[in-house]
CSV table of C-alpha atoms in Angstrom, one decimal:
chain,number,residue,atom,x,y,z
A,1,MET,CA,129.6,8.1,151.8
A,2,LYS,CA,130.9,5.0,151.3
A,3,VAL,CA,131.4,2.3,153.2
A,4,GLY,CA,133.9,3.2,155.9
A,5,GLU,CA,134.4,6.3,155.0
A,6,ARG,CA,133.7,8.5,158.6
A,7,MET,CA,130.5,10.1,158.8
A,8,ASN,CA,130.7,12.9,160.3
A,9,ASP,CA,132.0,14.3,164.7
A,10,ASP,CA,128.7,15.0,165.8
A,11,ILE,CA,127.1,13.1,169.1
A,12,ILE,CA,124.5,11.0,168.1
A,13,VAL,CA,121.4,9.8,171.4
A,14,ALA,CA,118.3,8.7,171.0
A,15,ILE,CA,116.5,6.6,174.2
A,16,ALA,CA,117.6,2.4,172.6
A,17,THR,CA,114.5,0.8,175.6
A,18,SER,CA,110.7,1.0,175.4
A,19,ARG,CA,109.3,4.3,176.4
A,20,LEU,CA,106.7,2.9,179.0
A,21,GLU,CA,107.4,3.3,182.6
A,22,ALA,CA,110.4,0.4,183.6
A,23,ALA,CA,113.1,-0.4,185.8
A,24,ILE,CA,116.0,1.0,183.9
A,25,SER,CA,116.4,2.7,180.9
A,26,ILE,CA,119.3,3.3,178.5
A,27,ILE,CA,120.1,6.3,176.4
A,28,ARG,CA,123.0,5.6,173.9
A,29,LEU,CA,125.3,8.0,172.7
A,30,SER,CA,127.3,7.6,168.7
A,31,GLY,CA,130.3,9.7,168.1
A,32,GLN,CA,133.8,11.1,168.6
A,33,ASP,CA,134.0,11.8,172.5
A,34,CYS,CA,131.5,11.5,173.2
A,35,ILE,CA,132.8,9.6,176.3
A,36,ALA,CA,134.7,13.1,177.6
A,37,PHE,CA,130.9,15.1,176.5
A,38,VAL,CA,129.1,12.1,178.8
A,39,GLN,CA,131.7,13.7,181.8
A,40,LYS,CA,130.6,17.4,181.2
A,41,PHE,CA,128.0,16.1,183.6
A,42,PHE,CA,128.5,12.6,185.2
A,43,THR,CA,130.2,12.3,189.2
A,44,GLY,CA,131.8,8.9,188.0
A,45,LYS,CA,134.3,9.0,186.6
A,46,ILE,CA,135.7,7.7,183.0
A,47,ILE,CA,137.8,9.5,181.3
A,48,ASN,CA,140.6,7.0,181.1
A,49,LYS,CA,138.3,3.9,181.6
A,50,GLU,CA,138.5,0.9,180.2
A,51,SER,CA,136.7,0.3,176.8
A,52,HIS,CA,133.5,-2.5,178.0
A,53,THR,CA,132.9,-0.9,181.8
A,54,ILE,CA,130.4,0.1,184.1
A,55,THR,CA,130.9,3.6,186.1
A,56,TYR,CA,128.8,4.1,189.2
A,57,GLY,CA,127.6,8.1,189.8
A,58,TYR,CA,125.0,10.9,189.2
A,59,ILE,CA,123.9,13.2,186.5
A,60,TYR,CA,123.9,16.3,187.8
A,61,ASP,CA,122.0,19.9,185.3
A,62,ASP,CA,123.5,23.2,186.8
A,63,ASN,CA,124.5,21.6,190.6
A,64,GLN,CA,121.6,19.6,190.2
A,65,ARG,CA,120.8,16.0,190.9
A,66,ILE,CA,118.8,14.4,188.1
A,67,ASP,CA,119.4,11.0,188.6
A,68,GLU,CA,121.2,7.4,190.3
A,69,VAL,CA,122.7,5.8,187.0
A,70,LEU,CA,124.4,3.2,185.4
A,71,VAL,CA,127.1,4.4,182.3
A,72,ASN,CA,128.5,1.8,180.4
A,73,ILE,CA,131.7,3.1,178.1
A,74,TYR,CA,133.2,1.4,175.0
A,75,ARG,CA,135.7,2.6,172.7
A,76,GLY,CA,138.1,1.9,169.8
A,77,LYS,CA,136.4,1.1,165.9
A,78,LYS,CA,134.9,-2.4,167.3
A,79,THR,CA,132.1,-0.3,169.2
A,80,PHE,CA,128.7,-1.4,167.4
A,81,THR,CA,128.9,1.5,165.3
A,82,GLY,CA,132.1,2.0,164.9
A,83,GLU,CA,133.0,4.5,167.4
A,84,GLU,CA,132.6,5.8,170.6
A,85,MET,CA,129.3,4.9,172.9
A,86,VAL,CA,128.3,5.8,176.1
A,87,GLU,CA,125.9,3.9,177.2
A,88,ILE,CA,123.4,5.7,180.3
A,89,ASN,CA,120.7,3.5,182.1
A,90,CYS,CA,119.3,5.4,184.2
A,91,HIS,CA,116.0,5.2,186.6
A,92,GLY,CA,113.0,3.4,184.3
A,93,GLY,CA,110.5,6.7,184.7
A,94,VAL,CA,109.0,8.0,181.4
A,95,PHE,CA,110.0,12.1,183.2
A,96,ILE,CA,113.0,11.3,184.0
A,97,THR,CA,115.0,8.7,181.2
A,98,GLN,CA,112.9,11.7,178.6
A,99,LYS,CA,115.1,14.6,181.2
A,100,VAL,CA,117.7,13.0,181.1
A,101,LEU,CA,117.6,12.9,177.0
A,102,ASN,CA,117.1,16.4,177.3
A,103,LEU,CA,120.1,16.9,179.2
A,104,CYS,CA,121.6,15.4,176.7
A,105,LEU,CA,120.5,17.3,173.8
A,106,LYS,CA,121.3,20.6,175.6
A,107,ASN,CA,124.9,20.0,176.2
A,108,GLY,CA,125.5,19.7,172.1
A,109,ALA,CA,124.3,16.2,171.2
A,110,ARG,CA,122.0,15.7,168.2
A,111,MET,CA,119.0,13.6,168.7
A,112,ALA,CA,119.4,10.6,166.3
A,113,GLU,CA,117.3,9.6,162.8
A,114,HIS,CA,115.8,6.4,163.1
A,115,GLY,CA,118.0,3.5,162.4
A,116,GLU,CA,120.8,5.8,162.8
A,117,PHE,CA,122.7,3.6,165.4
A,118,SER,CA,123.3,0.8,162.6
A,119,LYS,CA,123.1,3.0,159.6
A,120,ARG,CA,126.8,4.7,161.0
A,121,ALA,CA,127.7,1.4,162.3
A,122,PHE,CA,127.3,-0.4,157.9
A,123,LEU,CA,129.3,3.9,157.7
A,124,ASN,CA,131.6,2.6,159.2
A,125,GLY,CA,132.2,-0.6,157.8
A,126,ARG,CA,131.2,-2.3,161.5
A,127,ILE,CA,128.7,-4.9,159.1
A,128,ASP,CA,127.0,-5.1,155.6
A,129,LEU,CA,123.7,-3.4,154.4
A,130,SER,CA,122.6,-7.3,154.5
A,131,GLN,CA,123.4,-7.4,158.5
A,132,ALA,CA,121.5,-4.4,159.6
A,133,GLU,CA,118.9,-5.5,157.8
A,134,ALA,CA,118.6,-8.9,159.6
A,135,ILE,CA,118.3,-6.3,162.6
A,136,SER,CA,115.5,-4.6,161.7
A,137,ASP,CA,114.2,-7.8,160.8
A,138,LEU,CA,114.3,-9.1,164.7
A,139,ILE,CA,112.8,-6.5,165.4
A,140,THR,CA,109.6,-7.1,162.7
A,141,ALA,CA,109.3,-11.1,162.9
A,142,LYS,CA,106.2,-12.3,163.8
A,143,ASN,CA,108.0,-16.3,163.8
A,144,ASP,CA,110.0,-18.6,165.0
A,145,TYR,CA,111.2,-18.7,161.7
A,146,ALA,CA,111.9,-15.0,160.8
A,147,ALA,CA,114.0,-14.7,164.5
A,148,SER,CA,116.3,-17.5,163.5
A,149,LEU,CA,116.7,-15.7,160.3
A,150,ALA,CA,117.4,-12.8,161.4
A,151,LEU,CA,119.3,-14.2,163.9
A,152,LYS,CA,121.4,-15.8,161.0
A,153,GLY,CA,121.7,-12.9,158.8
A,154,ILE,CA,122.8,-11.0,162.1
A,155,ARG,CA,126.2,-13.3,162.9
A,156,GLY,CA,126.8,-12.8,159.3
A,157,ASN,CA,125.6,-15.6,157.6
A,158,ILE,CA,124.7,-14.1,154.2
A,159,SER,CA,127.7,-12.2,154.0
A,160,HIS,CA,129.2,-15.9,154.0
A,161,PHE,CA,128.0,-17.7,151.2
A,162,ILE,CA,127.5,-14.7,148.9
A,163,GLU,CA,131.2,-14.4,149.7
A,164,ASP,CA,131.4,-18.1,147.7
A,165,LEU,CA,129.3,-17.0,144.9
A,166,ARG,CA,131.8,-14.1,144.2
A,167,GLU,CA,134.8,-16.0,145.0
A,168,ASP,CA,133.2,-18.7,141.9
A,169,LEU,CA,132.3,-16.4,139.3
A,170,ILE,CA,135.8,-14.4,140.2
A,171,GLN,CA,137.3,-17.2,139.2
A,172,ILE,CA,135.8,-17.7,136.0
A,173,ILE,CA,136.2,-13.8,135.0
A,174,THR,CA,139.9,-13.6,136.2
A,175,GLN,CA,140.8,-16.6,133.6
A,176,ILE,CA,139.1,-15.3,131.2
A,177,GLU,CA,140.6,-12.0,132.0
A,178,VAL,CA,144.5,-14.2,132.4
A,179,ASN,CA,144.0,-15.1,128.6
A,180,ILE,CA,143.0,-11.4,127.4
A,181,ASP,CA,145.2,-9.5,128.5
A,182,TYR,CA,148.3,-11.4,129.1
A,183,PRO,CA,148.6,-14.7,125.7
A,184,GLU,CA,152.4,-15.7,127.3
A,185,TYR,CA,150.9,-17.1,131.1
A,186,ASP,CA,151.3,-20.6,129.6
A,187,ASP,CA,150.0,-22.2,133.4
A,188,VAL,CA,146.1,-20.3,132.3
A,189,GLU,CA,144.7,-23.3,130.8
A,190,GLU,CA,143.2,-22.4,128.1
A,191,LEU,CA,139.8,-21.2,127.6
A,192,THR,CA,137.0,-22.8,126.0
A,193,ALA,CA,133.3,-22.9,126.1
A,194,GLN,CA,134.3,-26.8,126.8
A,195,THR,CA,136.0,-24.9,130.1
A,196,LEU,CA,133.5,-21.9,131.6
A,197,LEU,CA,130.4,-23.5,130.2
A,198,PRO,CA,130.6,-26.4,133.5
A,199,LYS,CA,132.2,-23.7,135.7
A,200,SER,CA,129.7,-21.8,134.9
A,201,GLN,CA,126.6,-23.8,134.9
A,202,LEU,CA,127.3,-25.0,138.6
A,203,LEU,CA,127.0,-21.4,139.9
A,204,ARG,CA,124.2,-20.8,138.2
A,205,ASP,CA,122.4,-24.2,139.7
A,206,LYS,CA,124.2,-22.9,143.4
A,207,MET,CA,122.4,-19.5,143.0
A,208,ASN,CA,119.4,-21.3,141.7
A,209,GLN,CA,118.6,-23.2,144.8
A,210,ILE,CA,118.9,-20.2,147.4
A,211,LEU,CA,116.4,-18.6,145.6
A,212,GLU,CA,114.2,-21.9,145.9
A,213,SER,CA,114.9,-21.6,149.3
A,214,SER,CA,114.8,-18.0,150.5
A,215,LYS,CA,111.3,-17.4,148.4
A,216,ASN,CA,110.3,-20.4,150.2
A,217,ILE,CA,111.2,-18.3,153.6
A,218,HIS,CA,109.9,-15.4,152.5
A,219,LEU,CA,106.1,-16.5,153.1
A,220,LEU,CA,107.2,-18.6,156.3
A,221,LYS,CA,108.3,-14.8,157.1
A,222,GLU,CA,105.7,-13.3,155.8
A,223,GLY,CA,102.8,-15.2,155.4
A,224,ILE,CA,100.8,-16.5,152.4
A,225,SER,CA,98.8,-14.4,150.2
A,226,THR,CA,96.0,-17.5,150.4
A,227,LEU,CA,92.5,-16.1,148.1
A,228,ILE,CA,88.9,-18.3,149.1
A,229,ILE,CA,86.9,-18.1,145.8
A,230,GLY,CA,84.4,-19.9,144.6
A,231,LYS,CA,80.6,-19.7,143.3
A,232,PRO,CA,78.2,-17.8,145.6
A,233,ASN,CA,77.2,-19.7,148.8
A,234,VAL,CA,79.0,-22.5,149.0
A,235,GLY,CA,80.8,-21.2,152.0
A,236,LYS,CA,83.6,-18.7,151.8
A,237,SER,CA,82.8,-16.7,154.1
A,238,SER,CA,82.2,-19.5,156.6
A,239,LEU,CA,85.3,-21.2,156.0
A,240,LEU,CA,87.3,-17.5,156.4
A,241,ASN,CA,85.4,-18.2,160.3
A,242,ALA,CA,86.1,-20.3,161.0
A,243,LEU,CA,90.0,-20.4,159.8
A,244,LEU,CA,89.8,-16.9,162.2
A,245,GLN,CA,88.2,-17.9,164.1
A,246,GLU,CA,86.1,-15.3,165.0
A,247,ASP,CA,82.5,-14.3,162.3
A,248,LYS,CA,85.0,-11.5,160.3
A,249,ALA,CA,82.8,-12.6,157.1
A,250,ILE,CA,78.8,-12.1,157.1
A,251,VAL,CA,77.2,-15.7,156.4
A,252,THR,CA,73.5,-16.1,155.2
A,253,ASP,CA,72.0,-18.1,152.4
A,254,ILE,CA,72.1,-15.5,150.7
A,255,ALA,CA,73.8,-15.5,147.1
A,256,GLY,CA,75.6,-11.9,146.8
A,257,THR,CA,76.2,-11.2,149.4
A,258,THR,CA,79.8,-10.8,150.4
A,259,ARG,CA,80.8,-8.2,147.7
A,260,ASP,CA,83.4,-6.5,148.3
A,261,ILE,CA,87.1,-7.9,149.5
A,262,VAL,CA,87.6,-9.1,153.2
A,263,GLU,CA,91.1,-9.7,154.9
A,264,GLY,CA,92.6,-11.9,157.8
A,265,THR,CA,95.3,-13.3,159.3
A,266,ILE,CA,95.4,-16.4,161.2
A,267,ARG,CA,98.8,-18.5,162.1
A,268,LEU,CA,99.2,-21.9,162.1
A,269,ASP,CA,101.5,-23.6,163.9
A,270,GLN,CA,104.5,-21.0,162.2
A,271,ILE,CA,102.6,-20.5,159.0
A,272,ILE,CA,100.8,-17.2,158.5
A,273,LEU,CA,97.6,-16.5,156.2
A,274,ASN,CA,97.5,-14.0,154.9
A,275,MET,CA,93.6,-14.5,154.0
A,276,ILE,CA,91.5,-12.8,151.8
A,277,ASP,CA,87.9,-13.9,151.2
A,278,THR,CA,86.5,-12.6,148.0
A,279,ALA,CA,82.7,-12.0,145.6
A,280,GLY,CA,81.3,-15.1,145.3
A,281,ILE,CA,82.0,-15.4,141.3
A,282,ARG,CA,79.4,-15.3,139.2
A,283,GLU,CA,77.1,-13.8,136.1
A,284,THR,CA,75.4,-10.0,137.8
A,285,ASN,CA,73.7,-7.8,136.5
A,286,ASP,CA,74.3,-5.8,140.4
A,287,ILE,CA,76.5,-3.0,139.4
A,288,VAL,CA,78.8,-3.3,143.4
A,289,GLU,CA,78.5,-7.3,142.8
A,290,ASN,CA,79.9,-7.4,139.5
A,291,ILE,CA,82.7,-4.8,140.3
A,292,GLY,CA,83.6,-7.0,143.1
A,293,VAL,CA,83.0,-10.5,141.6
A,294,ASN,CA,86.2,-8.5,138.6
A,295,LYS,CA,88.5,-8.3,141.8
A,296,SER,CA,88.8,-11.2,142.4
A,297,LYS,CA,89.7,-12.4,139.1
A,298,GLU,CA,91.7,-10.2,138.7
A,299,LEU,CA,93.6,-11.3,142.8
A,300,ILE,CA,93.6,-14.9,141.4
A,301,HIS,CA,97.3,-15.4,139.5
A,302,LYS,CA,98.4,-12.4,142.1
A,303,VAL,CA,98.9,-15.0,145.4
A,304,ASP,CA,100.3,-17.1,146.5
A,305,LEU,CA,97.5,-20.1,147.6
A,306,VAL,CA,94.1,-20.5,145.5
A,307,LEU,CA,91.2,-22.0,147.5
A,308,LEU,CA,88.7,-23.0,145.9
A,309,VAL,CA,85.5,-23.5,147.9
A,310,ILE,CA,82.6,-26.2,145.6
A,311,ASP,CA,79.4,-27.9,147.0
A,312,GLY,CA,80.7,-31.2,148.6
A,313,SER,CA,77.2,-32.5,148.8
A,314,THR,CA,75.4,-31.3,145.0
A,315,PRO,CA,76.8,-32.2,141.2
A,316,LEU,CA,79.4,-29.6,140.1
A,317,THR,CA,77.7,-27.1,138.1
A,318,GLN,CA,78.8,-25.3,134.8
A,319,GLU,CA,80.1,-22.0,137.5
A,320,ASP,CA,82.1,-24.8,138.9
A,321,TYR,CA,83.9,-25.9,136.3
A,322,GLU,CA,84.8,-22.6,135.1
A,323,LEU,CA,87.0,-21.3,138.0
A,324,LEU,CA,88.6,-24.8,137.6
A,325,LYS,CA,89.7,-23.8,134.4
A,326,LEU,CA,90.0,-20.4,135.7
A,327,SER,CA,92.5,-21.3,138.9
A,328,GLN,CA,94.5,-24.5,136.8
A,329,ASP,CA,96.9,-23.1,136.6
A,330,THR,CA,98.2,-21.5,139.9
A,331,HIS,CA,98.3,-23.3,143.4
A,332,ARG,CA,95.1,-23.4,144.0
A,333,ILE,CA,93.4,-26.2,146.9
A,334,ILE,CA,89.9,-27.5,146.4
A,335,VAL,CA,87.7,-27.8,149.5
A,336,PHE,CA,84.8,-30.3,149.3
A,337,ASN,CA,83.2,-28.2,151.7
A,338,LYS,CA,79.3,-29.3,153.5
A,339,LYS,CA,80.5,-32.8,153.9
A,340,ASP,CA,77.9,-33.2,157.2
A,341,LYS,CA,75.2,-32.8,154.4
A,342,GLY,CA,76.5,-35.8,152.2
A,343,PHE,CA,79.5,-36.4,150.1
A,344,ILE,CA,79.6,-37.0,146.5
A,345,GLN,CA,82.6,-36.2,144.6
A,346,ASN,CA,84.7,-38.0,142.6
A,347,ILE,CA,88.1,-35.4,141.8
A,348,ASP,CA,90.8,-34.5,144.3
A,349,GLY,CA,90.4,-31.8,147.1
A,350,VAL,CA,89.8,-32.0,151.1
A,351,SER,CA,87.1,-32.4,152.1
A,352,ILE,CA,85.3,-29.9,155.2
A,353,SER,CA,82.8,-28.9,156.6
A,354,ALA,CA,83.2,-25.2,157.4
A,355,LYS,CA,80.3,-24.2,159.7
A,356,ASP,CA,81.4,-27.0,162.0
A,357,LYS,CA,84.8,-25.6,161.0
A,358,ASP,CA,85.9,-29.2,160.1
A,359,ILE,CA,89.2,-27.9,158.4
A,360,ASN,CA,92.2,-29.8,159.5
A,361,GLU,CA,92.6,-31.7,156.7
A,362,LEU,CA,92.8,-28.4,154.7
A,363,ILE,CA,95.0,-26.6,157.1
A,364,GLN,CA,97.4,-30.3,156.8
A,365,LYS,CA,96.8,-29.9,153.1
A,366,ILE,CA,97.9,-26.7,153.6
A,367,LYS,CA,101.4,-27.6,155.4
A,368,ASN,CA,102.1,-29.9,152.8
A,369,MET,CA,102.0,-28.0,150.0
A,370,PHE,CA,104.3,-25.4,150.1
A,371,GLU,CA,106.3,-27.9,152.5
A,372,LEU,CA,106.9,-25.9,155.9
A,373,GLY,CA,107.3,-28.7,157.8
A,374,GLN,CA,110.7,-29.5,155.4
A,375,ILE,CA,112.3,-25.5,156.1
A,376,THR,CA,114.0,-26.3,159.2
A,377,SER,CA,116.5,-23.4,161.3
A,378,GLY,CA,120.0,-25.3,160.4
A,379,GLN,CA,119.5,-24.5,156.6
A,380,GLU,CA,122.0,-21.5,156.5
A,381,ASP,CA,121.8,-20.4,151.8
A,382,ILE,CA,119.4,-18.1,152.9
A,383,LEU,CA,118.7,-15.2,151.4
A,384,ALA,CA,116.4,-12.7,154.0
A,385,ASN,CA,114.3,-10.4,152.1
A,386,ALA,CA,113.0,-9.3,148.6
A,387,ARG,CA,115.7,-6.5,147.9
A,388,GLN,CA,117.9,-9.6,148.4
A,389,ILE,CA,116.3,-11.7,146.3
A,390,GLN,CA,116.2,-8.8,143.0
A,391,LEU,CA,118.9,-9.1,143.1
A,392,LEU,CA,120.0,-12.4,143.4
A,393,GLU,CA,117.5,-12.8,140.3
A,394,LYS,CA,119.4,-10.5,138.6
A,395,ALA,CA,122.5,-11.6,139.3
A,396,ASN,CA,121.3,-15.6,137.5
A,397,GLN,CA,119.9,-13.5,134.9
A,398,SER,CA,123.1,-11.8,133.8
A,399,LEU,CA,125.1,-16.1,134.6
A,400,ASN,CA,122.1,-16.7,132.5
A,401,ASN,CA,123.3,-14.4,129.9
A,402,ALA,CA,126.4,-15.5,129.3
A,403,ILE,CA,126.1,-19.4,129.4
A,404,GLU,CA,124.0,-18.2,126.5
A,405,ALA,CA,126.8,-16.8,124.9
A,406,MET,CA,129.4,-19.0,126.1
A,407,GLU,CA,126.6,-22.1,124.4
A,408,ASN,CA,126.5,-19.8,121.0
A,409,GLN,CA,130.5,-19.2,121.4
A,410,ILE,CA,130.7,-15.9,121.2
A,411,PRO,CA,134.4,-14.4,122.1
A,412,THR,CA,134.9,-14.7,125.7
A,413,ASP,CA,135.9,-11.3,125.5
A,414,LEU,CA,132.0,-9.7,125.5
A,415,ILE,CA,130.7,-12.7,127.5
A,416,VAL,CA,132.8,-11.0,130.0
A,417,THR,CA,130.9,-7.9,130.5
A,418,ASP,CA,127.3,-9.8,132.1
A,419,LEU,CA,130.1,-12.0,134.5
A,420,TYR,CA,130.8,-8.5,135.5
A,421,ASN,CA,127.4,-7.5,136.1
A,422,SER,CA,126.7,-10.2,138.1
A,423,TRP,CA,129.5,-9.1,140.0
A,424,GLU,CA,127.7,-6.4,139.9
A,425,ASN,CA,124.5,-6.9,142.2
A,426,LEU,CA,126.6,-10.2,143.6
A,427,LYS,CA,128.3,-7.0,145.6
A,428,GLU,CA,124.8,-4.7,146.1
A,429,ILE,CA,123.8,-6.6,148.0
A,430,LEU,CA,125.2,-6.5,150.8
A,431,GLY,CA,125.4,-3.4,149.9
A,432,GLU,CA,129.3,-2.4,148.5
A,433,ARG,CA,130.3,-2.0,144.5
A,434,ALA,CA,132.2,-4.1,142.3
A,435,LYS,CA,134.4,-2.0,139.8
A,436,GLU,CA,137.5,-1.3,142.3
A,437,ASP,CA,137.4,-4.0,144.2
A,438,LEU,CA,136.8,-6.2,141.1
A,439,LEU,CA,139.9,-5.1,139.8
A,440,ASP,CA,141.8,-5.8,143.4
A,441,GLU,CA,140.9,-9.6,142.7
A,442,LEU,CA,142.7,-10.4,139.1
A,443,PHE,CA,145.7,-8.6,140.7
A,444,LYS,CA,146.2,-11.2,144.2
A,445,ARG,CA,145.5,-13.6,142.3
A,446,PHE,CA,147.6,-13.2,139.7
A,447,CYS,CA,151.0,-11.4,139.4
A,448,ILE,CA,150.4,-9.0,136.1
A,449,GLY,CA,152.6,-6.6,134.8
A,450,LYS,CA,155.6,-8.4,137.0
């Protein structure tokens, strides 16, 4: 089914509030003639009432009074789902709520699937896909940043700046198409690599800026995957426990105690760290420990942040130097532990005492490293999830291909294919497909065929 096409006329129903006992529960219905449907078992008169009104009455089932309720009705195409909607506000007991729901099902309504109200809103053209995703993001938000971003998505912020990118792109495509097919338009500037290239490069810069900001926000929403590495017995597990503020990892003086991955999640103000403590990296003949060591090495280049823990009270060993080399191309913080025993190191890093839970210097370094304090609620041009980021990366790659073609003076009728691909990926971010509306834009901007 395409966006804008009507769904089936069946009426869907679901409990819209928590299924725990509360003062009020809301049962939501949507579908053609659902107001008349509810009127069958509701005593209040709602058939001829205006939209967005509330009516008092009782719910009946075969002449038996079920509950005293308030019923909200919503008419027309400007409801959330784009079709008639009713909300029954009943008393919040689990038994009563379920009984009213069962009555709706008994009279012919269908139980809504997960997310089906939002799906209908999308398919009926009331919201785009980015707004639908934002609704889900708001429900699952883990911190203020995620909630703020989701609210912006619901308001259509993503739609707005994607439209701006499409506007820039369509201007480039239109110039090429008109020059190719309608050279008699002497008011259309002559198309050369020198005229198209600056516009395309500026558009690419906009996309790159959005991608960079979006990836930082993604870290704020989902958390920074953080790997703790180091040779055995330098205090990795003690550091994990200090960050988690609980004794999740076993701490002993025996090297090789941690043999597998130990995970946990912590919050530093608005920042989420998804912590991973690993087996101490060393040469070992122990088969089980060696598996843990290999897992540790595999994770080093897959995480957002590496905490390399070194015993700061003793000279660096060959194992320390090997770990410094192994992690040098990562987002890394060198953590010198055991400062309570004295500190003799002369390379850059932070100094802590995991045993004494003295880790403030490390926490501040993490905040500064990711510049999370620079990300404010005022930022507007930010994508909300991995799907959107991936599609913008594809759009950006297609635009880069076009730019390379321009630089190599490839004919413009070949360049336009990559620009079309970029356009299609921008459209898909909002859950739309591209070809027909691209032609509409071309005809709207030029009196082609007069």
